[in-house]
Short mmCIF file of C-alpha atoms and ligand atoms in Angstrom, two decimals:
data_model
loop_
_atom_site.label_atom_id
_atom_site.label_comp_id
_atom_site.label_asym_id
_atom_site.label_seq_id
_atom_site.Cartn_x
_atom_site.Cartn_y
_atom_site.Cartn_z
CA MET Z 237 122.14 101.27 52.18
CA LEU Z 238 122.20 99.29 54.44
CA ILE Z 239 123.93 101.87 56.54
CA LYS Z 240 121.69 105.00 55.97
CA LEU Z 241 119.02 102.79 56.82
CA LEU Z 242 120.98 101.56 59.98
CA LEU Z 243 121.60 105.08 60.46
CA TRP Z 244 118.48 106.51 59.64
CA CYS Z 245 116.43 103.79 61.84
CA LEU Z 246 118.97 105.05 64.29
CA PHE Z 247 118.09 108.42 64.22
CA LEU Z 248 115.09 107.56 64.57
CA THR Z 249 114.77 105.65 67.78
CA VAL Z 250 116.73 108.86 69.43
CA ALA Z 251 114.69 111.55 68.08
CA THR Z 252 111.39 110.06 69.50
CA GLY Z 253 112.95 108.29 72.62
CA MET Z 254 111.78 105.29 71.81
CA SER Z 255 114.76 102.62 72.89
CA ALA Z 256 116.17 100.30 69.57
CA GLN Z 257 116.29 97.11 72.47
CA VAL Z 258 113.63 94.41 72.53
CA VAL Z 259 113.56 93.73 76.00
CA THR Z 260 112.57 90.27 76.43
CA VAL Z 261 110.84 89.06 79.80
CA SER Z 262 110.95 85.50 80.72
CA VAL Z 263 107.77 84.31 83.12
CA ALA Z 264 108.18 81.24 85.09
CA THR Z 265 104.86 79.70 86.47
CA ASP Z 266 106.68 78.33 89.75
CA GLU Z 267 104.36 75.70 91.58
CA GLU Z 268 106.53 76.52 94.22
CA ALA Z 269 106.53 80.26 94.27
CA PRO Z 270 105.27 82.76 97.22
CA THR Z 271 102.27 83.71 97.62
CA ILE Z 272 102.25 87.98 97.22
CA SER Z 273 100.66 88.70 101.28
CA ARG Z 274 97.98 90.89 100.97
CA HIS Z 275 99.63 93.00 103.46
CA ILE Z 276 102.43 93.89 101.61
CA TYR Z 277 99.86 96.67 100.61
CA GLY Z 278 99.68 98.13 104.30
CA HIS Z 279 99.30 101.12 105.55
CA PHE Z 280 100.67 104.01 108.77
CA ALA Z 281 98.68 106.48 110.02
CA GLU Z 282 100.93 108.65 113.70
CA HIS Z 283 99.80 111.09 115.33
CA LEU Z 284 101.21 113.59 113.06
CA GLY Z 285 100.42 116.55 111.51
CA ARG Z 286 97.29 116.30 110.24
CA CYS Z 287 97.70 112.44 109.76
CA ILE Z 288 94.92 111.61 112.54
CA TYR Z 289 93.38 114.83 113.42
CA GLY Z 290 92.28 116.66 110.01
CA GLY Z 291 93.02 113.48 108.28
CA PHE Z 292 91.50 110.33 109.42
CA TYR Z 293 89.71 111.99 112.40
CA VAL Z 294 87.68 115.34 111.98
CA GLY Z 295 85.37 114.45 115.28
CA GLU Z 296 82.21 113.64 115.69
CA ASP Z 297 80.42 117.35 116.04
CA SER Z 298 81.86 118.25 112.53
CA ASP Z 299 80.55 119.18 109.15
CA ILE Z 300 82.49 116.63 107.22
CA PRO Z 301 80.36 114.13 107.60
CA ASN Z 302 81.35 111.08 109.88
CA ASP Z 303 81.27 108.03 111.65
CA ASP Z 304 82.07 108.79 115.34
CA GLY Z 305 83.95 111.09 114.38
CA VAL Z 306 85.96 109.18 111.73
CA ARG Z 307 86.31 110.69 107.60
CA LEU Z 308 83.39 108.98 105.58
CA ASP Z 309 84.78 109.98 102.27
CA VAL Z 310 88.27 108.89 103.73
CA VAL Z 311 86.69 105.39 105.16
CA ALA Z 312 85.78 105.34 101.33
CA ALA Z 313 88.90 105.94 99.59
CA LEU Z 314 90.50 103.71 101.60
CA ARG Z 315 88.13 101.02 101.11
CA GLU Z 316 88.21 100.61 97.23
CA LEU Z 317 92.60 99.92 98.41
CA GLN Z 318 91.49 96.69 99.93
CA ILE Z 319 93.98 98.17 102.53
CA PRO Z 320 95.05 94.66 105.06
CA ASN Z 321 96.62 96.57 107.57
CA LEU Z 322 96.93 100.17 109.52
CA ARG Z 323 99.77 100.64 111.49
CA TRP Z 324 99.09 103.00 114.63
CA PRO Z 325 99.95 105.03 116.34
CA GLY Z 326 103.01 105.28 115.63
CA GLY Z 327 106.25 105.70 114.70
CA CYS Z 328 108.26 108.19 117.11
CA PHE Z 329 105.22 109.08 118.33
CA ALA Z 330 104.41 105.68 119.98
CA ASP Z 331 107.08 105.04 121.83
CA THR Z 332 105.45 108.66 123.97
CA TYR Z 333 102.02 106.46 123.99
CA HIS Z 334 100.27 106.23 127.16
CA TRP Z 335 97.43 104.32 125.71
CA LYS Z 336 95.21 104.50 129.01
CA ASP Z 337 95.54 108.33 128.17
CA GLY Z 338 93.14 107.58 125.48
CA ILE Z 339 89.82 105.82 126.91
CA GLY Z 340 86.90 106.91 128.07
CA PRO Z 341 84.90 109.64 128.56
CA LYS Z 342 86.93 112.05 125.95
CA GLU Z 343 86.16 114.52 128.18
CA ASP Z 344 88.16 113.49 131.30
CA ARG Z 345 91.11 111.69 128.62
CA PRO Z 346 94.40 113.96 129.96
CA SER Z 347 96.33 116.61 127.18
CA ILE Z 348 100.10 116.06 126.57
CA LEU Z 349 102.54 117.76 124.00
CA ASN Z 350 103.51 115.50 120.89
CA VAL Z 351 107.55 116.37 121.52
CA TRP Z 352 108.26 114.57 118.25
CA TRP Z 353 105.66 116.08 115.94
CA GLY Z 354 105.43 119.85 116.36
CA ASN Z 355 105.26 119.98 120.11
CA VAL Z 356 101.33 120.62 119.75
CA LYS Z 357 98.73 119.90 122.35
CA GLU Z 358 97.41 115.92 121.71
CA ASP Z 359 94.32 115.47 123.67
CA ASN Z 360 93.98 111.67 123.05
CA SER Z 361 90.15 112.31 121.79
CA PHE Z 362 91.71 109.48 119.31
CA GLY Z 363 92.13 106.47 121.18
CA THR Z 364 91.92 103.00 121.43
CA HIS Z 365 88.72 102.55 120.66
CA ASP Z 366 88.42 105.28 118.41
CA PHE Z 367 91.39 103.14 115.92
CA LEU Z 368 90.24 99.94 116.33
CA ASN Z 369 86.22 100.76 115.37
CA MET Z 370 87.55 102.48 112.77
CA CYS Z 371 89.54 99.73 111.58
CA GLU Z 372 86.55 97.95 111.13
CA LEU Z 373 84.69 100.72 109.20
CA LEU Z 374 88.24 99.76 106.89
CA ASP Z 375 87.72 96.74 107.06
CA THR Z 376 91.75 96.47 107.70
CA GLU Z 377 93.49 94.69 110.17
CA PRO Z 378 95.00 96.52 112.70
CA TYR Z 379 98.20 96.94 113.63
CA LEU Z 380 99.02 98.23 117.14
CA SER Z 381 103.29 99.94 117.70
CA ALA Z 382 103.64 99.65 121.41
CA ASN Z 383 105.52 101.57 123.82
CA VAL Z 384 109.29 99.83 124.95
CA GLY Z 385 111.02 103.56 124.71
CA SER Z 386 108.58 105.16 127.77
CA GLY Z 387 106.65 102.53 128.37
CA THR Z 388 106.38 98.74 131.06
CA PRO Z 389 106.06 95.33 130.11
CA GLN Z 390 102.97 95.77 132.02
CA GLU Z 391 101.17 98.41 129.76
CA LEU Z 392 101.43 95.95 126.76
CA ALA Z 393 100.22 93.26 128.57
CA ASP Z 394 97.47 95.35 130.17
CA TRP Z 395 96.74 96.09 126.22
CA ILE Z 396 96.85 93.58 125.20
CA LYS Z 397 94.34 92.60 127.59
CA TYR Z 398 92.15 95.39 127.15
CA THR Z 399 91.86 94.99 123.10
CA THR Z 400 91.93 91.22 122.97
CA HIS Z 401 90.75 89.10 126.08
CA PRO Z 402 87.14 88.36 126.40
CA ALA Z 403 85.07 90.60 129.68
CA GLY Z 404 84.95 88.48 132.66
CA THR Z 405 87.78 87.67 132.53
CA SER Z 406 90.36 90.12 133.86
CA PRO Z 407 90.37 93.41 135.33
CA MET Z 408 91.11 94.79 131.94
CA PRO Z 409 88.53 93.57 129.58
CA ASP Z 410 85.97 94.46 132.14
CA LEU Z 411 86.81 98.39 132.21
CA ARG Z 412 86.83 97.72 128.28
CA ALA Z 413 83.31 96.68 128.47
CA GLU Z 414 83.00 99.70 130.90
CA ASN Z 415 83.95 102.53 128.19
CA GLY Z 416 81.00 100.58 125.65
CA ARG Z 417 82.85 97.60 124.14
CA ALA Z 418 81.57 94.41 125.22
CA GLU Z 419 83.08 92.43 122.51
CA PRO Z 420 86.66 91.59 122.20
CA TRP Z 421 88.92 93.38 118.93
CA ASP Z 422 90.89 91.02 116.79
CA VAL Z 423 94.87 92.59 116.60
CA LYS Z 424 97.11 89.88 116.04
CA PHE Z 425 100.27 92.18 114.72
CA TRP Z 426 101.94 93.94 118.05
CA GLY Z 427 104.89 96.07 117.33
CA ILE Z 428 107.18 95.94 120.42
CA GLY Z 429 109.03 99.24 119.72
CA ASN Z 430 109.86 101.28 117.40
CA GLU Z 431 113.34 102.51 116.04
CA ALA Z 432 114.41 101.83 119.07
CA TRP Z 433 118.21 102.57 117.70
CA GLY Z 434 116.33 105.83 117.40
CA CYS Z 435 113.68 107.96 118.97
CA GLY Z 436 112.59 104.60 120.07
CA GLY Z 437 115.05 104.99 123.38
CA ASN Z 438 119.01 105.28 121.08
CA MET Z 439 119.21 101.53 121.91
CA ARG Z 440 122.39 99.84 120.92
CA PRO Z 441 121.63 96.42 118.68
CA GLU Z 442 122.63 94.17 122.49
CA TYR Z 443 120.24 96.15 124.80
CA TYR Z 444 117.23 96.18 122.60
CA ALA Z 445 117.47 92.89 122.15
CA ASP Z 446 117.24 91.97 125.38
CA VAL Z 447 114.83 94.93 126.13
CA TYR Z 448 113.01 93.31 123.32
CA ARG Z 449 113.03 89.44 124.96
CA ARG Z 450 111.21 90.80 128.08
CA PHE Z 451 108.88 92.51 125.96
CA ALA Z 452 108.12 89.85 123.81
CA THR Z 453 107.79 87.35 126.86
CA PHE Z 454 104.56 89.47 127.84
CA THR Z 455 103.10 90.03 124.44
CA THR Z 456 101.38 86.45 124.67
CA ASP Z 457 97.66 85.89 123.89
CA TRP Z 458 97.54 84.00 126.96
CA GLY Z 459 95.46 81.25 124.56
CA ASN Z 460 92.94 83.85 124.26
CA SER Z 461 92.87 86.11 121.12
CA GLY Z 462 94.68 83.64 118.04
CA GLU Z 463 98.25 83.88 117.62
CA LEU Z 464 100.39 87.50 117.64
CA VAL Z 465 102.35 88.32 115.50
CA ARG Z 466 105.86 90.63 117.81
CA ILE Z 467 106.89 92.40 115.48
CA ALA Z 468 110.79 93.69 116.66
CA SER Z 469 111.99 97.02 116.12
CA GLY Z 470 114.39 96.18 112.85
CA ALA Z 471 117.35 97.98 111.14
CA SER Z 472 117.42 101.57 109.22
CA SER Z 473 118.52 100.61 105.83
CA VAL Z 474 121.67 99.20 105.77
CA ASP Z 475 122.51 99.50 109.42
CA TYR Z 476 122.73 94.99 108.91
CA ASN Z 477 124.63 94.92 112.54
CA TRP Z 478 120.66 96.47 113.59
CA THR Z 479 119.69 92.25 111.97
CA GLU Z 480 122.48 90.80 113.03
CA VAL Z 481 122.55 91.66 116.12
CA LEU Z 482 118.58 91.00 117.20
CA MET Z 483 118.03 87.65 114.94
CA LYS Z 484 121.35 86.38 117.04
CA ASN Z 485 120.33 86.92 120.43
CA ILE Z 486 116.84 86.78 120.47
CA PRO Z 487 115.46 83.16 120.21
CA LYS Z 488 112.89 82.37 117.64
CA ASN Z 489 110.21 81.04 119.92
CA LEU Z 490 109.66 84.91 121.43
CA ILE Z 491 110.12 86.69 117.60
CA GLU Z 492 107.56 86.20 114.15
CA ALA Z 493 108.87 89.17 112.25
CA ILE Z 494 111.82 92.00 112.34
CA ALA Z 495 111.05 95.11 110.68
CA LEU Z 496 112.62 97.26 108.13
CA HIS Z 497 112.47 101.18 107.70
CA HIS Z 498 113.80 103.07 104.21
CA TYR Z 499 113.21 106.17 103.57
CA SER Z 500 113.80 107.74 100.01
CA VAL Z 501 116.39 111.15 101.22
CA LEU Z 502 118.62 112.78 98.39
CA ASP Z 503 119.87 113.76 101.71
CA TRP Z 504 118.39 114.07 105.42
CA ASN Z 505 120.13 117.88 105.07
CA ALA Z 506 118.91 119.00 101.57
CA LYS Z 507 115.98 116.61 101.26
CA GLY Z 508 114.54 118.98 97.87
CA PRO Z 509 111.29 119.99 96.54
CA ALA Z 510 107.75 117.89 96.53
CA THR Z 511 107.33 119.02 93.14
CA GLY Z 512 109.94 121.16 90.93
CA PHE Z 513 112.31 119.31 91.39
CA THR Z 514 115.38 119.44 89.20
CA ASP Z 515 116.23 115.42 87.12
CA ASP Z 516 119.37 114.80 88.80
CA GLN Z 517 116.83 115.19 91.98
CA TYR Z 518 114.34 112.99 90.43
CA PHE Z 519 116.91 110.37 89.27
CA GLY Z 520 118.56 110.37 93.38
CA THR Z 521 115.05 110.11 94.18
CA LEU Z 522 114.36 106.61 92.38
CA ARG Z 523 118.43 105.52 92.93
CA GLU Z 524 117.42 105.53 96.91
CA ALA Z 525 114.32 103.88 96.21
CA LEU Z 526 116.32 100.81 94.05
CA LYS Z 527 118.12 100.32 97.34
CA MET Z 528 114.73 98.47 98.61
CA GLU Z 529 116.59 95.08 96.61
CA GLU Z 530 120.10 95.48 97.65
CA LEU Z 531 118.23 96.16 101.68
CA ILE Z 532 115.72 93.01 101.03
CA GLN Z 533 118.65 91.00 100.06
CA LYS Z 534 120.94 91.53 102.19
CA HIS Z 535 118.70 92.02 105.68
CA VAL Z 536 117.37 88.43 104.19
CA ALA Z 537 120.78 86.98 104.21
CA ILE Z 538 121.59 87.94 107.31
CA MET Z 539 118.35 86.53 108.76
CA ASP Z 540 119.10 82.73 106.64
CA GLN Z 541 121.83 82.13 108.94
CA TYR Z 542 120.29 82.61 112.42
CA ASP Z 543 117.24 81.04 110.90
CA PRO Z 544 117.62 78.66 108.53
CA GLU Z 545 113.59 77.35 107.98
CA GLN Z 546 112.36 81.13 107.85
CA ARG Z 547 110.40 81.23 110.61
CA VAL Z 548 110.76 84.92 111.24
CA ASP Z 549 109.16 87.42 108.17
CA LEU Z 550 110.71 90.65 107.06
CA PHE Z 551 108.16 93.31 107.65
CA VAL Z 552 109.29 96.67 105.72
CA ASP Z 553 107.33 98.61 107.81
CA GLU Z 554 107.75 102.45 107.21
CA TRP Z 555 108.77 103.23 103.94
CA GLY Z 556 108.26 105.75 101.09
CA GLY Z 557 109.45 109.37 99.45
CA TRP Z 558 110.22 112.21 102.13
CA TYR Z 559 111.15 115.71 100.59
CA ASP Z 560 110.91 118.89 102.58
CA VAL Z 561 107.50 119.90 103.68
CA GLU Z 562 105.41 121.90 101.90
CA PRO Z 563 106.08 126.18 101.57
CA GLY Z 564 104.65 127.76 105.54
CA THR Z 565 103.31 124.35 106.11
CA ASN Z 566 104.28 123.40 109.74
CA GLY Z 567 108.26 121.81 109.48
CA GLY Z 568 106.94 119.36 112.40
CA PHE Z 569 103.69 118.37 110.50
CA LEU Z 570 105.86 116.45 107.56
CA TYR Z 571 103.05 117.74 104.78
CA GLN Z 572 104.40 117.11 100.84
CA GLN Z 573 102.62 116.91 97.22
CA ASN Z 574 103.00 113.93 95.82
CA THR Z 575 103.88 113.44 92.17
CA ILE Z 576 104.75 110.96 89.38
CA ARG Z 577 108.14 110.84 90.95
CA ASP Z 578 106.45 109.26 93.76
CA ALA Z 579 104.61 107.31 91.40
CA MET Z 580 106.88 105.40 90.12
CA LEU Z 581 108.86 105.65 93.15
CA ALA Z 582 105.52 103.33 94.81
CA GLY Z 583 106.03 101.04 91.43
CA VAL Z 584 109.14 100.09 91.56
CA THR Z 585 108.81 99.33 95.68
CA LEU Z 586 106.11 97.31 95.14
CA ASN Z 587 107.40 95.29 92.58
CA ILE Z 588 110.28 94.65 94.55
CA PHE Z 589 107.87 93.82 97.91
CA ASN Z 590 105.87 91.63 95.76
CA ASN Z 591 109.05 90.28 93.81
CA HIS Z 592 110.94 88.93 97.41
CA ALA Z 593 107.00 87.59 98.76
CA ASP Z 594 109.13 84.50 100.56
CA ARG Z 595 110.76 86.67 103.24
CA VAL Z 596 108.46 90.52 103.07
CA LYS Z 597 105.16 89.13 104.49
CA MET Z 598 104.21 93.22 105.12
CA ALA Z 599 104.82 96.75 104.16
CA ASN Z 600 103.24 99.84 105.47
CA ILE Z 601 103.63 102.88 103.14
CA ALA Z 602 104.67 105.94 105.35
CA GLN Z 603 102.15 107.97 105.77
CA ALA Z 604 98.22 107.48 104.63
CA VAL Z 605 96.96 110.40 104.88
CA ASN Z 606 98.26 114.30 105.32
CA VAL Z 607 102.02 113.15 105.87
CA LEU Z 608 104.89 112.11 103.64
CA GLN Z 609 103.54 109.66 100.78
CA ALA Z 610 100.32 109.94 101.60
CA VAL Z 611 97.80 108.53 99.17
CA ILE Z 612 95.40 111.11 100.56
CA LEU Z 613 95.55 114.64 100.99
CA THR Z 614 92.69 116.53 102.83
CA ASP Z 615 92.34 119.85 103.48
CA GLU Z 616 89.02 121.21 105.37
CA GLU Z 617 86.13 118.90 103.75
CA LYS Z 618 88.47 118.70 100.94
CA LEU Z 619 89.78 115.22 100.18
CA LEU Z 620 92.22 114.46 96.68
CA LEU Z 621 93.52 111.02 95.89
CA THR Z 622 97.54 111.46 94.83
CA PRO Z 623 99.33 109.21 92.42
CA THR Z 624 100.30 106.85 95.09
CA TYR Z 625 97.09 106.29 96.02
CA HIS Z 626 96.18 105.58 91.94
CA VAL Z 627 99.35 102.94 92.02
CA PHE Z 628 98.01 100.75 95.44
CA ARG Z 629 94.10 100.84 93.75
CA MET Z 630 95.96 99.55 90.32
CA TYR Z 631 98.23 97.32 92.68
CA THR Z 632 95.28 95.36 94.18
CA LEU Z 633 95.38 92.64 91.85
CA HIS Z 634 98.42 91.04 93.32
CA HIS Z 635 96.45 91.54 96.64
CA ASP Z 636 97.28 87.19 97.75
CA ALA Z 637 97.82 86.24 94.45
CA GLN Z 638 100.80 83.51 93.35
CA LEU Z 639 104.19 84.78 92.22
CA LEU Z 640 104.99 84.55 88.72
CA PRO Z 641 108.61 85.20 88.35
CA VAL Z 642 109.72 87.39 86.04
CA SER Z 643 113.82 87.39 84.37
CA PHE Z 644 115.55 90.06 82.36
CA GLU Z 645 117.51 92.04 81.43
CA SER Z 646 116.67 95.21 82.22
CA PRO Z 647 117.93 98.51 79.41
CA ARG Z 648 119.58 101.20 81.76
CA TYR Z 649 118.23 104.77 82.11
CA VAL Z 650 121.08 106.91 81.81
CA HIS Z 651 121.67 110.06 83.76
CA GLY Z 652 124.67 112.58 84.76
CA GLY Z 653 127.42 109.15 84.09
CA GLU Z 654 125.16 107.51 86.67
CA SER Z 655 122.51 104.76 85.03
CA LEU Z 656 119.28 102.54 87.03
CA PRO Z 657 117.76 99.29 85.80
CA ALA Z 658 115.06 100.84 83.80
CA ILE Z 659 112.53 98.86 83.77
CA SER Z 660 110.48 97.02 86.97
CA ILE Z 661 108.23 94.35 86.40
CA SER Z 662 106.16 91.93 88.86
CA ALA Z 663 103.56 89.21 87.91
CA SER Z 664 101.10 87.11 89.58
CA ARG Z 665 98.33 85.03 89.44
CA ASP Z 666 95.30 85.14 91.17
CA SER Z 667 92.72 82.12 92.33
CA ALA Z 668 90.54 82.47 89.36
CA GLY Z 669 93.23 82.33 87.31
CA ALA Z 670 93.89 85.71 85.63
CA VAL Z 671 97.06 86.70 85.13
CA HIS Z 672 98.29 90.03 86.27
CA PHE Z 673 101.51 92.21 85.08
CA SER Z 674 102.86 95.57 87.17
CA LEU Z 675 105.11 97.23 84.39
CA VAL Z 676 107.14 100.46 85.92
CA ASN Z 677 109.66 102.69 83.34
CA ILE Z 678 111.55 105.10 85.15
CA ASP Z 679 112.71 106.42 82.48
CA SER Z 680 112.60 109.66 82.11
CA GLU Z 681 113.03 110.09 78.50
CA ARG Z 682 112.95 106.85 76.97
CA SER Z 683 110.37 104.52 76.02
CA HIS Z 684 110.79 100.22 76.11
CA GLU Z 685 109.40 97.82 74.09
CA LEU Z 686 108.96 94.81 75.55
CA ALA Z 687 108.17 91.63 74.87
CA LEU Z 688 107.16 88.94 77.72
CA ASP Z 689 107.12 85.32 76.84
CA VAL Z 690 103.26 84.26 78.26
CA ALA Z 691 103.47 80.83 75.73
CA ALA Z 692 103.32 78.68 78.95
CA LEU Z 693 100.79 80.72 79.89
CA GLY Z 694 98.06 79.94 77.62
CA LEU Z 695 96.66 83.73 77.73
CA THR Z 696 94.46 84.97 74.59
CA THR Z 697 93.01 88.65 75.81
CA VAL Z 698 94.46 91.25 77.74
CA ASN Z 699 93.64 94.40 79.09
CA GLY Z 700 95.48 97.51 81.00
CA GLU Z 701 95.53 100.62 82.66
CA ILE Z 702 97.77 102.84 82.52
CA LEU Z 703 99.47 105.56 85.19
CA THR Z 704 101.93 108.61 83.73
CA GLY Z 705 102.21 112.33 83.64
CA ASP Z 706 102.77 114.86 81.48
CA ALA Z 707 105.90 116.23 83.79
CA LEU Z 708 107.44 114.34 86.49
CA ASP Z 709 106.17 116.53 88.40
CA ALA Z 710 102.41 116.27 87.06
CA HIS Z 711 100.50 115.85 90.73
CA ASN Z 712 96.55 116.47 91.64
CA THR Z 713 95.47 119.81 93.59
CA PHE Z 714 92.31 120.26 95.42
CA GLY Z 715 91.63 122.81 92.17
CA GLU Z 716 92.83 120.67 89.51
CA PRO Z 717 92.39 117.09 91.03
CA ALA Z 718 92.37 114.97 88.00
CA ARG Z 719 95.07 115.75 86.12
CA VAL Z 720 96.98 111.82 87.09
CA VAL Z 721 94.64 109.36 86.92
CA PRO Z 722 94.63 106.37 85.63
CA ILE Z 723 93.60 105.45 82.17
CA ASP Z 724 92.64 102.27 79.42
CA PHE Z 725 95.74 100.89 77.88
CA ASP Z 726 95.20 98.72 74.81
CA GLY Z 727 98.24 99.02 73.77
CA ALA Z 728 99.06 95.45 74.43
CA VAL Z 729 98.75 92.90 71.92
CA ILE Z 730 99.47 89.01 72.55
CA GLN Z 731 101.05 87.02 69.33
CA ASP Z 732 102.95 84.06 68.90
CA GLY Z 733 103.29 83.54 72.42
CA GLN Z 734 104.31 87.10 73.23
CA LEU Z 735 102.23 89.94 75.01
CA ARG Z 736 104.26 92.94 73.33
CA LEU Z 737 103.59 96.43 74.18
CA THR Z 738 105.16 99.97 74.46
CA ILE Z 739 106.02 101.78 77.34
CA PRO Z 740 106.18 105.10 77.69
CA PRO Z 741 108.52 107.28 79.90
CA HIS Z 742 107.70 107.52 83.17
CA ALA Z 743 104.69 105.25 83.28
CA LEU Z 744 103.40 102.51 85.13
CA ILE Z 745 100.94 99.48 83.57
CA VAL Z 746 99.15 97.31 84.86
CA LEU Z 747 98.09 94.48 82.58
CA GLU Z 748 95.07 91.42 82.84
CA GLY Z 749 95.48 88.92 80.98
CA SER Z 750 93.51 85.88 80.75
CA ARG Z 751 92.80 82.99 78.60
CA GLY Z 752 90.27 82.15 75.81
CA ASP Z 753 88.94 79.11 77.26
O1 AHR C 41 107.20 108.20 110.01
C1 AHR C 41 107.63 109.30 110.16
C2 AHR C 41 108.99 108.74 111.29
O2 AHR C 41 109.58 108.40 110.58
C3 AHR C 41 108.36 107.47 112.31
O3 AHR C 41 107.73 108.22 113.06
C4 AHR C 41 109.62 107.41 112.51
O4 AHR C 41 109.35 105.73 112.84
C5 AHR C 41 110.50 107.49 111.01
O5 AHR C 41 111.63 107.68 111.57
#
């Protein structure tokens, strides 16, 4: 009889796609745990395709409501995300960009060819003032990526003086004042080149380390603008040698952070479509995304060897999914749709960053608008928020909160003879004492029952939101912009010190737990 009952339970479990196992999650309340820097939730805007032109900037004469040419609908949407920083102007474009082309009267600015991205005309109508003023509108910190590949240390030093020094101290700040901005901006983050191993100059790490030392010497605030953060162009994914050579050869007084780029790409020659993908492609993209865990562990282990005091931070300043461009669009514009798969990708990646908050102090998804894993897509005056946008909005609860380390044995998401951990979790406690959990189940078919041990946290109430879709490639379109949106989730309960819930397949849940007192 008992065997019959067990078999029946097993049948039900399989038939409904529900895992038989309850996943028990311990949540530590470690006073020493790091703060999750809000800068992990950073964004990236390159002069690429319709990211800047058409995306952020439509020009002062546009019928689309704007402030000095910057779209107000995009500003409002990004302010909801409380974006902490915005990286600009590239990417590969940055190492072809001469900032002096983008200042002064717009009609006098030279046009150039954007050689990396479609060979289209770049008229420099969006330049330094436009970007830094836009950051003020967005209430976000600028991160300027300097031209090392085809630029000079002089050009970089001039850019720093132009943007951050008080007028009256040297010719550059005076030129800024002449161009209409008396007060300096606050620019802390400076990238010393981008992908120096590739589009930024095809350098060997030994050579770039020397070039970096030279440029970083002149990347200084000269006592005028507070501390600058100098960011070395970092490794591509598994290029551990790059990190090793840089950490070995760059003196620690010249570097504050080293970057890392990792895109979740199935195959650079066969990326697959952004929608209408196969189950194999779904699984493969998530496998590539989850590699971030190992990448961070291994790059950080190398950093620790040369920097045991952990003075140098890791900035993952490009990450995200990269698929074939949408049919009929310019191949150089990298315009792709964004689905539940991308929400899963963003959810697990941000959880990994949170859980490595001791060393990962910044990250920038590529890219904010109309390019790669964008949070916003636009079409002329229309705008839509992607599933990835909603993940970033739901995760704002983790900004600058203290990490609560979690530990658990994840059930496996099995596909075609391979498997991945199905469940990803991070947790934090904010300054008001509220506790937040972000939980992701990437399994395409099976639900999982979770039991989080929250006894030590004294939580009595819980509420939350869930983001999922009716298909793995469910997405929003300009015709149907709210097909994938978060809804309230009231399926979590607290009982006997445990927070219990069932997370459906391909779903992401964010919970807020509070104490009764
Ligand atoms: O984000 C698109 C491109 O990807 C960037 O310009 C470059 O840095 C990377 O290879």
